[in-house]
Coordinates of C-alpha atoms in Angstrom, one line a residue:
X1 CA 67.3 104.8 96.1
X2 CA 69.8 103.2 93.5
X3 CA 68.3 100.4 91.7
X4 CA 70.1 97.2 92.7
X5 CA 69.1 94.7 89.7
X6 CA 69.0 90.7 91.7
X7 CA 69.5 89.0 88.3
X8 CA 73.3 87.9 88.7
X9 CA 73.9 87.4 84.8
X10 CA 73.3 91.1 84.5
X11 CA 75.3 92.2 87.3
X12 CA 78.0 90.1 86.1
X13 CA 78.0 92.0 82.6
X14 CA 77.6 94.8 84.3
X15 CA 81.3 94.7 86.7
X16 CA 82.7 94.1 83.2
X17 CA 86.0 96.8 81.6
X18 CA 86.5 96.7 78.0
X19 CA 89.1 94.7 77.5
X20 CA 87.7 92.1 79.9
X21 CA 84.6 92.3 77.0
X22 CA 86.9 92.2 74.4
X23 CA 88.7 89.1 75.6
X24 CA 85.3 87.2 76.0
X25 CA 84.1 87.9 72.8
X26 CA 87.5 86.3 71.2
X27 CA 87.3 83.6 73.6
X28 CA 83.5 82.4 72.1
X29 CA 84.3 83.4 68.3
X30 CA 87.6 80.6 68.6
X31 CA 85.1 78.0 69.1
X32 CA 81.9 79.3 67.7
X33 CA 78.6 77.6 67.6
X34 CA 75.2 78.6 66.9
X35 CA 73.9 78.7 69.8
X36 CA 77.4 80.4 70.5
X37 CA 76.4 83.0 68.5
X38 CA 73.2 83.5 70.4
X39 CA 75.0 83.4 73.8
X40 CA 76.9 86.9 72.2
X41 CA 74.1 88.3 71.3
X42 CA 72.2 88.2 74.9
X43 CA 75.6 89.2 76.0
X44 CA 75.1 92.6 73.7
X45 CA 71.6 92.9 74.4
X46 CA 72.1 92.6 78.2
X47 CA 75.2 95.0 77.8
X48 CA 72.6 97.9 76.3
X49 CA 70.3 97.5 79.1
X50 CA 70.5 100.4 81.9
X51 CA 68.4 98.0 84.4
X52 CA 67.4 94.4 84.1
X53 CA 64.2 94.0 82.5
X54 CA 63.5 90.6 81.0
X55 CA 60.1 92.0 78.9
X56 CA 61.8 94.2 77.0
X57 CA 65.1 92.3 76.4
X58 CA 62.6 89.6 74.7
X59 CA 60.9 92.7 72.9
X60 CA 64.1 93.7 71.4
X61 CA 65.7 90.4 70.4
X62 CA 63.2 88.3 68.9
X63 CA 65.7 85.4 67.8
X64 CA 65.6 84.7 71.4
X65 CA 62.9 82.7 72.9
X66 CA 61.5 82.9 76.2
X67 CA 61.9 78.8 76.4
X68 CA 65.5 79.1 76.1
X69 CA 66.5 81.9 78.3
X70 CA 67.1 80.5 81.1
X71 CA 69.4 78.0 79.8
X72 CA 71.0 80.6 77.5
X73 CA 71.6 82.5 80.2
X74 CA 72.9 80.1 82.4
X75 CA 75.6 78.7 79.6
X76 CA 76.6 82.8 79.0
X77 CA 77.5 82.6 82.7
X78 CA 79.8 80.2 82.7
X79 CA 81.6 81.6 79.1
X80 CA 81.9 84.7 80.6
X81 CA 83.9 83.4 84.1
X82 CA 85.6 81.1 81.7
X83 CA 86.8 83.6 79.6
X84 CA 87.8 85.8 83.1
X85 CA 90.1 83.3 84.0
X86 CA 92.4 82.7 81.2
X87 CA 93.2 86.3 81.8
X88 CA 96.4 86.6 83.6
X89 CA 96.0 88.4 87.0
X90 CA 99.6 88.8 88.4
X91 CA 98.1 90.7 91.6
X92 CA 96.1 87.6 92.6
X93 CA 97.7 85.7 94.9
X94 CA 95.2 83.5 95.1
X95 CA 94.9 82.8 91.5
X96 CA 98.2 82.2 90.7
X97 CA 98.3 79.7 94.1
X98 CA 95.1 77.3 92.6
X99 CA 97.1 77.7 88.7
X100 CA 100.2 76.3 90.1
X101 CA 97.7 73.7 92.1
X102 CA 95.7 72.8 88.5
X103 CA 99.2 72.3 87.0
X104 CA 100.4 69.6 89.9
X105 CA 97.1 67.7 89.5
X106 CA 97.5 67.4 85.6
X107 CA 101.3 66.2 86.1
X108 CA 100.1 64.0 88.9
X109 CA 97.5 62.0 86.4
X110 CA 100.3 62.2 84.3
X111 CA 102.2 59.8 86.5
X112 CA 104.4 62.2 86.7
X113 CA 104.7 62.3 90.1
X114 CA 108.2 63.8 91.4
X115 CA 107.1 66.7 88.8
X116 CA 104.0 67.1 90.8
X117 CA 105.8 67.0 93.8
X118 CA 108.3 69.6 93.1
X119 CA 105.4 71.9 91.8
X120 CA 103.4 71.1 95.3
X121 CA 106.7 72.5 96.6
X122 CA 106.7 75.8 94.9
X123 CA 103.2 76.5 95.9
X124 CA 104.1 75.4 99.9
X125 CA 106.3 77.8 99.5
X126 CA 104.6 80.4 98.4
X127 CA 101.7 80.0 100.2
X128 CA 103.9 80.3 103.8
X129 CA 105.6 83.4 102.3
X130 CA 102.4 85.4 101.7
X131 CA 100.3 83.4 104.6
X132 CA 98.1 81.5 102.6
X133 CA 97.2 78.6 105.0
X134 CA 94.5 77.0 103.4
X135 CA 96.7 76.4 100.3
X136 CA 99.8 75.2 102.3
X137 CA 97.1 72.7 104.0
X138 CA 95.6 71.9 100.6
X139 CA 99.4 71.0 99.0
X140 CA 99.9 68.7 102.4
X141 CA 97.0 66.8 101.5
X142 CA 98.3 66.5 98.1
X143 CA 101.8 65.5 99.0
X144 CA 100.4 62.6 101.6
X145 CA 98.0 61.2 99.3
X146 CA 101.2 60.9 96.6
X147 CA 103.5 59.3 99.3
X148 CA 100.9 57.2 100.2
X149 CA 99.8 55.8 96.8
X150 CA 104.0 56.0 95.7
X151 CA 107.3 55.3 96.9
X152 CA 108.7 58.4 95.2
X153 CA 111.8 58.6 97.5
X154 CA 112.0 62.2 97.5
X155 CA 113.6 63.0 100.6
X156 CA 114.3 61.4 103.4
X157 CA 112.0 61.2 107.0
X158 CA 109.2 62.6 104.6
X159 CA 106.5 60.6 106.7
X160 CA 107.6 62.7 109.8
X161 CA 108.2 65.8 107.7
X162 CA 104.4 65.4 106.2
X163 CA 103.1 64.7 109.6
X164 CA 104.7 67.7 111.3
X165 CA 103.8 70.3 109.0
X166 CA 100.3 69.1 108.4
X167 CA 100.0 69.5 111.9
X168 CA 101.3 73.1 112.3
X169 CA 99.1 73.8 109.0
X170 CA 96.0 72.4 111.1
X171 CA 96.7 74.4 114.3
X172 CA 97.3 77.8 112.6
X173 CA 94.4 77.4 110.2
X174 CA 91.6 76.1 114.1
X175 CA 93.1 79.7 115.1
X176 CA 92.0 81.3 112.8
X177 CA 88.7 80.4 112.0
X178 CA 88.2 80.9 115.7
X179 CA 89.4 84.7 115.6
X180 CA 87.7 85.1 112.5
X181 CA 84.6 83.7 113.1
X182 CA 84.7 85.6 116.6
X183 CA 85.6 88.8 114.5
X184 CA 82.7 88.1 112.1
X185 CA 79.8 87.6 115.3
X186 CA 80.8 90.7 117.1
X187 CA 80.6 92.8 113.2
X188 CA 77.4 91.6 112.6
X189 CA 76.1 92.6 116.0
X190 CA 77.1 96.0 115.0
X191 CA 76.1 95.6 111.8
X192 CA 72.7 95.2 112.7
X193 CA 72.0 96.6 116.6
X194 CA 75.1 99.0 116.3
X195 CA 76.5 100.1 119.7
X196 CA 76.0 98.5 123.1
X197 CA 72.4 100.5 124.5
X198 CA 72.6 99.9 128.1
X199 CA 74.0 97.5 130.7
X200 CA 72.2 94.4 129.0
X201 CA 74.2 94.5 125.8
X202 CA 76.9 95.1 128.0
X203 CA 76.8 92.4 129.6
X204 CA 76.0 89.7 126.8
X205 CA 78.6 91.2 124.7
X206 CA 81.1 91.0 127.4
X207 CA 80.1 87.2 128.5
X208 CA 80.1 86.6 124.5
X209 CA 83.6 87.9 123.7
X210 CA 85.3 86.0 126.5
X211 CA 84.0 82.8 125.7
X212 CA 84.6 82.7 122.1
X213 CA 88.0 84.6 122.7
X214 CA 90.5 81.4 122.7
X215 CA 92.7 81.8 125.5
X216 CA 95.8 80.9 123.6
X217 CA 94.9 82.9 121.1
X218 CA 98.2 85.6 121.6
X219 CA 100.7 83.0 121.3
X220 CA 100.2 82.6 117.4
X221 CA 102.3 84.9 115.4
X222 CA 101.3 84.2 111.7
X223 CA 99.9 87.9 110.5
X224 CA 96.4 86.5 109.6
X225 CA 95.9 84.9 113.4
X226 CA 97.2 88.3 114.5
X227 CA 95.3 89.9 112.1
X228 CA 91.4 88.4 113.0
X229 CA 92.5 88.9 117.2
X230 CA 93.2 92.4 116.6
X231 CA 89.7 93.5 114.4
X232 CA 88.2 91.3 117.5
X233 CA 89.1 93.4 119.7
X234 CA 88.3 96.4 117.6
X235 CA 84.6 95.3 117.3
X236 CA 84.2 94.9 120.5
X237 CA 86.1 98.3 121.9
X238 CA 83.6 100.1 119.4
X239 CA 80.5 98.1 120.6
X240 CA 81.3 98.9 123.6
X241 CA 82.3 102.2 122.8
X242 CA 85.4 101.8 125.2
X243 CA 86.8 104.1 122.2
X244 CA 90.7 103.8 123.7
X245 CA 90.7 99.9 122.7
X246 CA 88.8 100.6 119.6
X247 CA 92.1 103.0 118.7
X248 CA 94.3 100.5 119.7
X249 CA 93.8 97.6 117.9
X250 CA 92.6 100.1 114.7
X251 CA 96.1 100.8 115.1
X252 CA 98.0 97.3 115.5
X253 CA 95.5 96.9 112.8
X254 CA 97.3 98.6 110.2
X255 CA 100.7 98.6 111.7
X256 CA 100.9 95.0 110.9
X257 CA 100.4 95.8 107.2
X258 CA 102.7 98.3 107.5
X259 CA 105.2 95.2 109.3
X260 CA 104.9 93.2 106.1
X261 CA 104.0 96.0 103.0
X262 CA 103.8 92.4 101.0
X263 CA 100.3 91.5 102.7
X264 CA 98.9 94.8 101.1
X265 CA 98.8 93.5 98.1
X266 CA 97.8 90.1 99.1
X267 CA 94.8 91.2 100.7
X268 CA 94.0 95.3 99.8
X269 CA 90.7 94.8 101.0
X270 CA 91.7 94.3 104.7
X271 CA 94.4 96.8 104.3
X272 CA 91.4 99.6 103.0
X273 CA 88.9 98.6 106.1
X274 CA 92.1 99.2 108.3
X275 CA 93.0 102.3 106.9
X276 CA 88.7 103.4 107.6
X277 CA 88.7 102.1 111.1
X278 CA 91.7 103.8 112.0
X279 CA 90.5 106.8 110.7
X280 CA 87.1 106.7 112.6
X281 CA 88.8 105.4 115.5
X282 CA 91.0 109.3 115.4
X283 CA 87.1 111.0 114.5
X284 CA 85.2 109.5 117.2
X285 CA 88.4 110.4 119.6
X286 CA 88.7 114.0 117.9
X287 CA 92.1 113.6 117.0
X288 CA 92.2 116.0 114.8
X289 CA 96.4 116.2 113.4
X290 CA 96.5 112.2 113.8
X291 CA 92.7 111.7 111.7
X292 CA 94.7 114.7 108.7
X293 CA 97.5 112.6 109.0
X294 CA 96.0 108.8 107.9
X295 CA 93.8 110.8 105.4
X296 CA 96.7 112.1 103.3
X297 CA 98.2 108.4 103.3
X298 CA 94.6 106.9 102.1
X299 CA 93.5 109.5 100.0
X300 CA 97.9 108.7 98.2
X301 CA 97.0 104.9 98.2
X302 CA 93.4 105.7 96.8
X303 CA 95.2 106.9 93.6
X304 CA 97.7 104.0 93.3
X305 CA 97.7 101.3 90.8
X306 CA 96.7 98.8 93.8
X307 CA 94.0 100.6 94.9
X308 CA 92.9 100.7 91.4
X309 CA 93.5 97.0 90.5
X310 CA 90.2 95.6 90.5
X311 CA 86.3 96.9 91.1
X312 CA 86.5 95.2 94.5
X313 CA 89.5 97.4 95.8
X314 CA 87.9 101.0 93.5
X315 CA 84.4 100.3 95.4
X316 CA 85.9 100.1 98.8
X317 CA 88.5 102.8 98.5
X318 CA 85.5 105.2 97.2
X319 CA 83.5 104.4 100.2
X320 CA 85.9 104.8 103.1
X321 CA 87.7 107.7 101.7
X322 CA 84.8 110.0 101.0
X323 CA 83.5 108.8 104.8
X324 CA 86.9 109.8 106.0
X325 CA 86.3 113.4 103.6
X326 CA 82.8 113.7 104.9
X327 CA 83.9 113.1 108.7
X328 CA 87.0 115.6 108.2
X329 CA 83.4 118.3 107.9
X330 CA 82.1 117.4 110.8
X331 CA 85.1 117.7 112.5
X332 CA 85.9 121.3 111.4
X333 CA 82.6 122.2 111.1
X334 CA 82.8 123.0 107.7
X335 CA 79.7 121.6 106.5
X336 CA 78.5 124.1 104.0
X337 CA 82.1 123.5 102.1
X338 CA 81.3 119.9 102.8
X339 CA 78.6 120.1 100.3
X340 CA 80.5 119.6 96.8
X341 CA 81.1 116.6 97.8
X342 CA 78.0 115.1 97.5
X343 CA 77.6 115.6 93.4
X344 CA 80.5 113.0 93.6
X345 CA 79.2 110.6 95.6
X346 CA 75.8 110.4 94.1
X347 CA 77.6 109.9 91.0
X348 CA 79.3 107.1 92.7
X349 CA 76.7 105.4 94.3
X350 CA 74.9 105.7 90.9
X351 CA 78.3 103.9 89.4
X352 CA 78.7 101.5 92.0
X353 CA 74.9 100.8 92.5
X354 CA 75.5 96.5 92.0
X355 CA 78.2 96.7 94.0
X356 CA 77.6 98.7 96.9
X357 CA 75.6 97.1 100.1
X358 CA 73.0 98.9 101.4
X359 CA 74.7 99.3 104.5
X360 CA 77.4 101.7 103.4
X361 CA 74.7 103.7 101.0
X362 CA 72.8 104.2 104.4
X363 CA 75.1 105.5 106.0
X364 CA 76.2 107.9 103.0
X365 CA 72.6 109.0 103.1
X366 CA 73.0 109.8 106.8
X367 CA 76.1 111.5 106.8
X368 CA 75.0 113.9 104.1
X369 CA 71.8 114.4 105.7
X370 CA 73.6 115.3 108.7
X371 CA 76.2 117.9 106.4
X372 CA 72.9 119.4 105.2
X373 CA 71.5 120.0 108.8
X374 CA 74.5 121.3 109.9
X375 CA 74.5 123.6 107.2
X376 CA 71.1 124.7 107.8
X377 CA 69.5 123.8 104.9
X378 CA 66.6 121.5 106.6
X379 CA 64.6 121.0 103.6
X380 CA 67.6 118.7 101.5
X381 CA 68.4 117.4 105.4
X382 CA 64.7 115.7 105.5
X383 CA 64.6 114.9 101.6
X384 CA 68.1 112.5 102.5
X385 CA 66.2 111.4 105.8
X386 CA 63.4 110.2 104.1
X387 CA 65.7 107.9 101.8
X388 CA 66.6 106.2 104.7
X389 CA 62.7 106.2 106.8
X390 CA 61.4 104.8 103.4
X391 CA 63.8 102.7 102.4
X392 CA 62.6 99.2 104.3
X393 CA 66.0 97.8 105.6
X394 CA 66.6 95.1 108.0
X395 CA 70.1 97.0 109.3
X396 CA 71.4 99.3 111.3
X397 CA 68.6 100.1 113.8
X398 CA 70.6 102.5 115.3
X399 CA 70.6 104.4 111.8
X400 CA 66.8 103.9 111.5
X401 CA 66.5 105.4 114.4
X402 CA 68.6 108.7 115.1
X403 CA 67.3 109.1 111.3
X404 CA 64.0 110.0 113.2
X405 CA 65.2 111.7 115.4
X406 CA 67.4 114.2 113.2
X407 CA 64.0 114.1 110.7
X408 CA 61.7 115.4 113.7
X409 CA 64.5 118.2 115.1
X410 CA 64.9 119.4 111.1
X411 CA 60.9 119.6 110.9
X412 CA 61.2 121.6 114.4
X413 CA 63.5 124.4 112.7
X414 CA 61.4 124.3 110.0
X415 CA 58.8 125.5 112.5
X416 CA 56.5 122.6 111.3
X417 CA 53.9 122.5 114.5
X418 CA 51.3 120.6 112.9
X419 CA 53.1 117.9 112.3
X420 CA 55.3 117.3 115.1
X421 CA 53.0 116.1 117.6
X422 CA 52.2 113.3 115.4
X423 CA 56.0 112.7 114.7
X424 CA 56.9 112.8 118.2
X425 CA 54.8 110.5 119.0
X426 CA 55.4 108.5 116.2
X427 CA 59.4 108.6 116.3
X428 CA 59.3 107.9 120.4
X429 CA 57.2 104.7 119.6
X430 CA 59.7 103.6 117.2
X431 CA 62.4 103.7 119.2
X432 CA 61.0 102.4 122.0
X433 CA 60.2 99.4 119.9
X434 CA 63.4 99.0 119.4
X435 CA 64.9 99.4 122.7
X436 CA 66.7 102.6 121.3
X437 CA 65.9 105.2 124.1
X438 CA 68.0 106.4 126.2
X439 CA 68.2 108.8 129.0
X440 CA 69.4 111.6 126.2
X441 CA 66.4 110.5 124.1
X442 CA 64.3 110.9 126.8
X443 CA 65.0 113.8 127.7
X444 CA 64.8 115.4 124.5
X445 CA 61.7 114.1 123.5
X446 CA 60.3 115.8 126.8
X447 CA 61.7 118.7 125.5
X448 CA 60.2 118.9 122.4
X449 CA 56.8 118.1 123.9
X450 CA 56.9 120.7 125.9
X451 CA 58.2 123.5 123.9
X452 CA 55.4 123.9 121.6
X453 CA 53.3 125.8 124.1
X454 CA 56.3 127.9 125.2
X455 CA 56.9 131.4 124.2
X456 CA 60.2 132.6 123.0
X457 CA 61.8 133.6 126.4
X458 CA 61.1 130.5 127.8
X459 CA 61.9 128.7 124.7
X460 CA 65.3 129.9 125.4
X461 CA 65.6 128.7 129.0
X462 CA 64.2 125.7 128.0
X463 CA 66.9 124.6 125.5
X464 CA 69.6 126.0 128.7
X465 CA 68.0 123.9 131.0
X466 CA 68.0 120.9 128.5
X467 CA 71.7 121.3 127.1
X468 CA 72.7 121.3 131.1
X469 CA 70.9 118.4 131.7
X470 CA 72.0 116.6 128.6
X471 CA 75.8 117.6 129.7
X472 CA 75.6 115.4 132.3
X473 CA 75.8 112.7 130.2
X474 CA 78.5 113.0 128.0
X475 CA 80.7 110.8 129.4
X476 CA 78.6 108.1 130.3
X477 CA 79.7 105.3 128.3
X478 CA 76.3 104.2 128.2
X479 CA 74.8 107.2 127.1
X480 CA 77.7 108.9 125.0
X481 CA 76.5 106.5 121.8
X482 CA 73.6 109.4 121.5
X483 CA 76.1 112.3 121.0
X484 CA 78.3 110.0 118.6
X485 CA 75.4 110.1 115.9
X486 CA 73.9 113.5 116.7
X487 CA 75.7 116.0 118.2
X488 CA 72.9 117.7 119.9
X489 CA 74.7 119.4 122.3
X490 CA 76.4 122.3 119.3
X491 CA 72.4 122.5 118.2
X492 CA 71.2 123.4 121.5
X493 CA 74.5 125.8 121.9
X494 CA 73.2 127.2 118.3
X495 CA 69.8 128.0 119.7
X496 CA 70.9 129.5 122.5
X497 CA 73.1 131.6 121.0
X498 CA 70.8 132.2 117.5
X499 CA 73.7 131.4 115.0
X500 CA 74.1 128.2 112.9
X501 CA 75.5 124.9 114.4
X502 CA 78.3 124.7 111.8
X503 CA 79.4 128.4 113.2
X504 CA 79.6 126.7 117.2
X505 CA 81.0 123.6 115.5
X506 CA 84.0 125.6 113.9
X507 CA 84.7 127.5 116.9
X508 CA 84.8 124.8 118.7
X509 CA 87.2 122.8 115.9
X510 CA 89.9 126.1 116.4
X511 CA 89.6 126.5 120.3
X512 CA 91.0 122.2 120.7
X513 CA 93.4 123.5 117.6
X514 CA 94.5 126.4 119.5
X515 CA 94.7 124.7 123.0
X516 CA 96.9 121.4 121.4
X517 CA 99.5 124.5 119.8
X518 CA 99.8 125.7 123.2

């Protein structure tokens, strides 16, 4: 696992560049202090540290006493964030909006009111233009609570004016908390359950959605109202697994960004997840020209000064692009080639390790666990696997799960008899537990029961028998989720015909090539 330091004055340090270090060591020295001084050196000593470990800080830096750490610490925090914001961050929208607020409230004490206003004015402004509604609210506020102090006689009907837009303001920002905090409920359902499992999360889903979906909810057209209704919709199409109205709204998604190219670099972030959903939306739907097609665009803006403009937008550009690269392996069945990837993104994770959530380093561990399976090398398969089994996690049960399951089939290859009865019994528990097991499950744990006292011939029939029951099921929304995180189906075709699953995988990948050219 990569060790995730809790204290927050280290990780602070930590997200720090060089000239962002620089700039906070001139910004103590102007006024220095003693205890100044001793604020700088905790910053070096925490700088040198490879892991946060408070002993041996104290060890090394014997000036410092354990009675004053805390507070020492405490005051380097806020010189550090102090020192961040004097720097001048012209891709910040938001930054630049609450400057130009700071400068209307210093001209306002001033009694310099009709300067104040016409600064309140510049930020309104702004703040419509990049959608900013909290902000345009905030400068309402401002502007009543001058008109009302202040007969400042700026422009006529201003009471009515004041009222109006205060009232739009208020309307546009109800919607959207609604959509996003709709948007939010239905991600962390996924988040933490993942997919519908049966007609019960169905159902509650369904009866959840449309009564939190506010039925005038499409006549707003500001892009964030838009915005939060369309990753709604997304959430729930995936959770669902209704995977046409997880494309579609993947799609409006990103063509709204694409509408307005300004709101990219208001708010990358949303832009990146877009880009990701869209191009799991074309994987899950194996569409293979459209998912080479986003990828090229991503992997272009993943090298682009915006992409690049701060550690919030590097860290989630890495993690969605090398999903997107690992997914383009399964797709093509390439998964042996699919392997130098994963030098990179160890070395990533390792970078990234107090910024990354443990959500997207689970699934990393998945996915190349998967690659390593499908590339018949068991062993690494089961050593990724175990990161996951061992690693005690409140998320993605779904994960937790099919991790088992993939863990007991790689053991199976492996020929490992003595301990699969324990694990099948052990793995079926689990899921049961939590009300992960489905027909498909079912049906393969049956099978692997029963196929250690089988000989070879009827080994054989056994896995044709199973692959035609399993078949069945494909396209049953509720049990399709199974083949979405294991495709089982190519690993029985691989046993039955005695070649590797990435070789029926490939084939595969060039007959729906071959068939879409015709």
């Amino acid at each position: 696992m990569p060790k995730r330091s809790t204290d927050e004055l280290f990780q602070l340090v930590k997200s720090l560049e060089k000239a962002e270090k620089r700039n906070f060591k001139l910004f103590v020295q102007r006024n220095a202090t003693s205890s100044d001084m001793k604020t700088v050196q905790l910053f070096d000593a925490l700088d040198k540290l490879e892991d946060y470990d408070e002993e041996s800080l104290l060890k090394r830096n014997t000036d410092i006493k354990k009675q004053q750490l805390s507070n020492l610490k405490a005051h380097l925090y806020r010189q550090i964030l102090a020192s961040l914001r004097i720097l001048k961050d012209d891709n910040n929208i938001q930054l630049q909006l609450h400057e130009l607020m700071d400068y209307s409230r210093i001209l306002y004490d001033k009694g310099l009111y009709l300067q104040s206003l016409k600064t309140l004015d510049r930020v309104k402004e702004y703040a419509r233009e990049q959608h900013q509604v909290t902000y345009w609210l905030q400068t309402l506020i401002f502007e009543k609570k001058i008109e009302a102090l202040y007969i400042t006689r700026s422009m006529e009907n201003r009471a009515e004016t004041l009222a109006r837009e205060v009232e739009e303001a208020g309307d546009k920002l109800t919607m959207m908390n609604k959509l996003s905090n709709l948007s939010l409920q239905l991600y962390s359902w996924y988040i933490n359950l993942g997919h519908a499992r049966g007609d019960k999360d169905r159902m509650a889903i369904k009866a959840f959605f449309e009564s939190n979906l506010p039925t005038t909810a499409g006549l707003y057209n500001g892009f964030y109202e838009k915005h939060y209704l369309y990753e709604s919709y997304c959430w729930y199409g995936f959770i669902l697994q209704d995977l046409l109205m997880y494309y579609r709204y993947c799609q409006k998604w990103v063509d709204a960004f694409e509408q307005e190219p300004l709101m990219k670099r208001v708010d990358t972030p949303l832009y990146i997840k877009g880009l990701h959903n869209l191009l799991n939306a074309h994987f899950v739907l194996q569409n293979y020209d459209k998912f080479n097609t986003v990828l090229d665009k991503f992997e272009h803006f993943y090298h682009s000064k915006q992409a690049n403009s701060n550690d919030n937008n590097r860290v989630q550009s890495f993690i969605y692009l090398y999903t997107a690269k690992l997914n383009k392996h399964f797709l093509e069945g390439s998964f042996t080639a699919g392997l130098k990837l994963i030098p990179e993104i160890e070395a990533k994770i390792t970078e990234f390790r107090l910024k990354m959530d443990r959500h997207r380093v689970l699934v990393f561990y998945y996915k190349i666990a998967c690659l390593y399976f499908g590339s018949g090398d068991n062993e690494k398969a089961i050593e990724y696997l175990n990161r996951i089994i061992n690693w005690k996690v409140d998320l993605r049960t779904d994960i937790q799960c099919y991790s088992r399951l993939l863990h007991l089939i790689a053991h199976y290859e492996l020929g490992n008899y003595d301990l699969l009865e324990y694990l099948v019994k052990s793995v079926y528990r689990f899921m049961a537990k939590m009300q992960n097991l489905s027909v498909v499950e079912e049906e393969i744990f049956r099978f692997l029961k029963k196929s250690f006292h089988l000989d070879k011939k009827q080994v054989k029939a056994a896995f044709i028998a199973l692959k035609g029951k399993l078949e069945k099921y494909k396209d049953n929304p509720l049990e399709s989720r199974s083949f979405m995180y294991l495709d089982i189906i190519s690993w029985l075709e691989s046993k039955i015909k005695n070649v590797p699953v990435q070789n029926i995988m490939r084939e595969k990948y060039r007959l729906a090539i071959g068939s879409k050219k015709r």
